[in-house]
XYZ file of C-alpha atoms in Angstrom:
215
model
C 11.272 -42.758 -1.463
C 10.170 -41.207 -5.236
C 9.616 -38.133 -5.441
C 7.201 -37.550 -7.818
C 6.763 -34.622 -8.449
C 6.956 -33.032 -11.851
C 10.411 -30.502 -11.450
C 10.104 -26.704 -11.206
C 12.085 -24.071 -13.694
C 12.411 -20.692 -13.956
C 13.960 -17.935 -15.086
C 13.439 -14.153 -14.864
C 14.887 -11.250 -16.537
C 14.397 -7.377 -15.950
C 15.715 -3.595 -18.160
C 15.458 0.070 -17.301
C 14.834 0.008 -20.804
C 15.499 3.285 -22.636
C 13.790 6.293 -21.033
C 14.430 5.759 -17.750
C 18.389 5.760 -15.686
C 16.232 3.528 -12.694
C 14.653 -0.300 -12.684
C 11.245 0.340 -11.024
C 11.009 -2.887 -11.402
C 11.920 -5.917 -8.798
C 11.213 -9.526 -9.088
C 12.075 -12.443 -6.940
C 12.175 -16.874 -6.837
C 12.101 -18.222 -3.299
C 11.775 -21.769 -1.970
C 9.927 -22.928 1.048
C 13.354 -24.491 2.274
C 15.569 -21.031 2.117
C 13.419 -20.267 5.210
C 13.336 -24.152 6.403
C 9.770 -24.141 6.523
C 9.958 -27.606 4.748
C 8.268 -27.089 1.747
C 5.147 -26.059 3.592
C 5.161 -23.202 1.166
C 6.065 -24.064 -2.098
C 7.773 -22.095 -4.367
C 6.605 -17.709 -4.079
C 7.585 -16.002 -7.284
C 7.020 -12.092 -7.317
C 7.644 -8.942 -9.936
C 7.021 -5.954 -8.744
C 6.494 -2.414 -10.686
C 7.537 0.959 -8.697
C 5.619 3.815 -8.907
C 7.486 7.562 -7.551
C 10.007 9.886 -8.213
C 13.767 9.802 -8.379
C 15.003 6.185 -7.316
C 11.343 6.189 -4.738
C 9.965 3.619 -7.315
C 12.159 1.632 -7.365
C 12.762 1.621 -3.469
C 9.248 0.453 -2.973
C 9.177 -2.785 -5.518
C 12.086 -3.833 -3.465
C 10.901 -3.753 -0.213
C 7.844 -5.227 -1.611
C 9.385 -8.091 -2.617
C 11.425 -8.679 0.109
C 8.841 -7.948 2.715
C 7.003 -10.322 1.038
C 9.076 -13.340 0.804
C 9.715 -13.047 4.681
C 6.369 -12.000 6.112
C 5.053 -15.446 3.325
C 7.594 -17.146 4.349
C 7.842 -17.121 8.353
C 4.022 -16.266 8.911
C 1.655 -18.732 11.473
C -1.211 -18.252 9.178
C -1.783 -21.545 8.373
C -2.926 -22.020 4.031
C -1.864 -20.430 1.269
C -4.007 -17.540 1.460
C -3.878 -16.399 5.090
C -0.586 -15.913 4.551
C -0.074 -14.565 1.309
C -2.636 -11.848 2.510
C -0.597 -10.969 6.032
C 2.892 -11.186 3.883
C 1.195 -8.240 1.710
C -0.096 -6.072 4.319
C 3.283 -6.270 6.690
C 4.819 -5.403 2.783
C 2.915 -2.224 2.587
C 3.073 -1.017 6.441
C 7.165 -1.487 5.504
C 6.711 1.078 2.736
C 4.329 3.555 4.814
C 6.820 3.090 7.750
C 10.061 3.738 4.784
C 8.210 6.482 3.424
C 7.645 8.142 6.621
C 11.196 8.575 8.044
C 12.685 9.471 4.483
C 11.061 13.137 2.641
C 11.871 11.991 -0.950
C 10.445 8.906 -0.906
C 6.714 9.881 0.622
C 3.743 8.996 -1.562
C 6.297 5.920 -2.870
C 3.938 2.653 -4.096
C 4.130 -0.363 -6.168
C 1.827 -2.938 -7.497
C 3.024 -6.597 -7.138
C 1.632 -9.910 -8.765
C 2.689 -13.549 -6.128
C 2.393 -16.658 -7.392
C 2.447 -19.502 -4.963
C 3.289 -22.970 -6.491
C 2.365 -25.735 -4.514
C 2.185 -29.586 -5.561
C -0.244 -28.963 -8.183
C -2.322 -26.110 -7.580
C -1.187 -22.149 -8.352
C -1.741 -19.215 -6.533
C -1.591 -15.836 -7.687
C -1.925 -12.760 -5.542
C -2.839 -9.554 -7.513
C -2.019 -5.762 -6.670
C -2.319 -2.815 -9.165
C -1.952 -3.619 -12.658
C 1.089 -6.314 -13.357
C 0.053 -9.620 -14.738
C 0.124 -13.022 -14.881
C -0.593 -15.245 -17.201
C -0.303 -19.213 -18.123
C 0.694 -20.434 -21.378
C -0.349 -24.288 -22.354
C 0.041 -26.162 -25.337
C 1.100 -22.753 -26.754
C -2.385 -20.935 -26.002
C -1.949 -17.820 -23.441
C -4.621 -16.923 -20.437
C -4.389 -13.834 -18.980
C -4.910 -15.037 -15.158
C -5.215 -11.510 -13.096
C -6.853 -8.372 -14.094
C -5.756 -5.252 -13.977
C -6.806 -2.858 -10.948
C -6.800 0.746 -12.606
C -9.195 2.820 -13.807
C -9.308 2.408 -17.346
C -10.280 -1.638 -16.413
C -12.862 -0.757 -14.557
C -14.326 1.140 -16.825
C -13.877 -1.190 -19.464
C -15.199 -4.162 -17.181
C -18.137 -1.964 -17.332
C -18.740 -1.384 -20.524
C -17.780 2.642 -20.274
C -15.406 2.186 -22.891
C -14.041 -0.569 -25.410
C -10.922 -2.192 -26.043
C -9.658 -0.111 -28.817
C -10.197 3.042 -26.456
C -9.072 1.521 -23.154
C -4.967 1.472 -25.040
C -5.045 5.096 -25.498
C -7.226 5.851 -21.915
C -5.464 8.891 -20.608
C -6.523 7.200 -17.387
C -4.939 3.464 -17.579
C -1.975 4.028 -16.001
C -3.769 5.025 -12.715
C -3.929 2.282 -10.185
C -6.758 1.748 -8.257
C -4.913 -0.009 -5.143
C -0.880 -0.846 -4.489
C 1.288 -1.507 -1.992
C 2.253 1.623 -0.189
C 1.459 5.464 -0.832
C 0.061 6.718 1.408
C -3.257 5.005 1.006
C -5.726 1.931 2.853
C -4.248 -1.173 3.236
C -5.027 -2.925 -0.057
C -7.455 -5.822 -0.867
C -5.895 -8.074 -2.455
C -7.597 -10.260 -5.730
C -6.093 -13.987 -4.745
C -7.145 -16.682 -6.814
C -5.926 -20.892 -6.763
C -6.156 -22.909 -9.828
C -4.886 -26.592 -11.272
C -2.217 -26.456 -13.144
C -0.806 -29.316 -15.376
C 2.915 -30.640 -15.833
C 4.238 -28.691 -19.128
C 2.384 -25.480 -17.674
C 4.174 -22.262 -18.143
C 3.378 -19.507 -16.254
C 4.851 -16.210 -16.564
C 4.816 -12.513 -14.145
C 5.448 -9.068 -15.564
C 4.696 -5.662 -15.685
C 3.489 -3.269 -18.343
C 6.847 -3.027 -19.417
C 6.323 -6.038 -21.322
C 2.894 -6.393 -22.070
C 2.323 -2.882 -23.321
C 5.437 -3.466 -25.709
C 4.474 -6.771 -27.203
C 0.457 -8.314 -27.998
C 0.115 -11.553 -25.994
C 0.200 -13.707 -29.088
C 3.481 -12.176 -29.429
C 4.059 -13.258 -25.972
């Protein structure tokens, strides 16, 4: 049987940078076949940015991507969106459980941007301020909206874009996985994709340093 699906090529890179000893970012690339789901769940791509003192942020982001992959591909819920929501809830609870068992991890949390590719569709789940971009015909479009205090003020017209770039609350998240708060309510969007499209997931370690055009 001829396979008409366009090939998927993926690459990931992460670096701790020059300021911190620990890399608090985590990522994963997982295909349905790895969990024996016979391509019912497509490809899952994730990036997570941990929050917390010492190595706690690193722990939170690692739990996020591992629990998300396990939960998404083994969840019995029909449909991509339902499986994503359930997996995110499970990852949140796992972070809270781990933090409760180790006082050094109390308050740790993580952002999450997850992307599922299924045939000609992409599903993007967002919690926090990591981002997803679509690059098509050499034009770049941000697909997610940062869930931060500053972005909320910007959307309400209370500050300008220039003020948002240097606002003292620009790094304060409205929601995250873990952190002792209420379960996150992820924003999940669905878009059509075309052969040749490039989809980029990244943390603020990229977009805070370079412009969209440079990306």
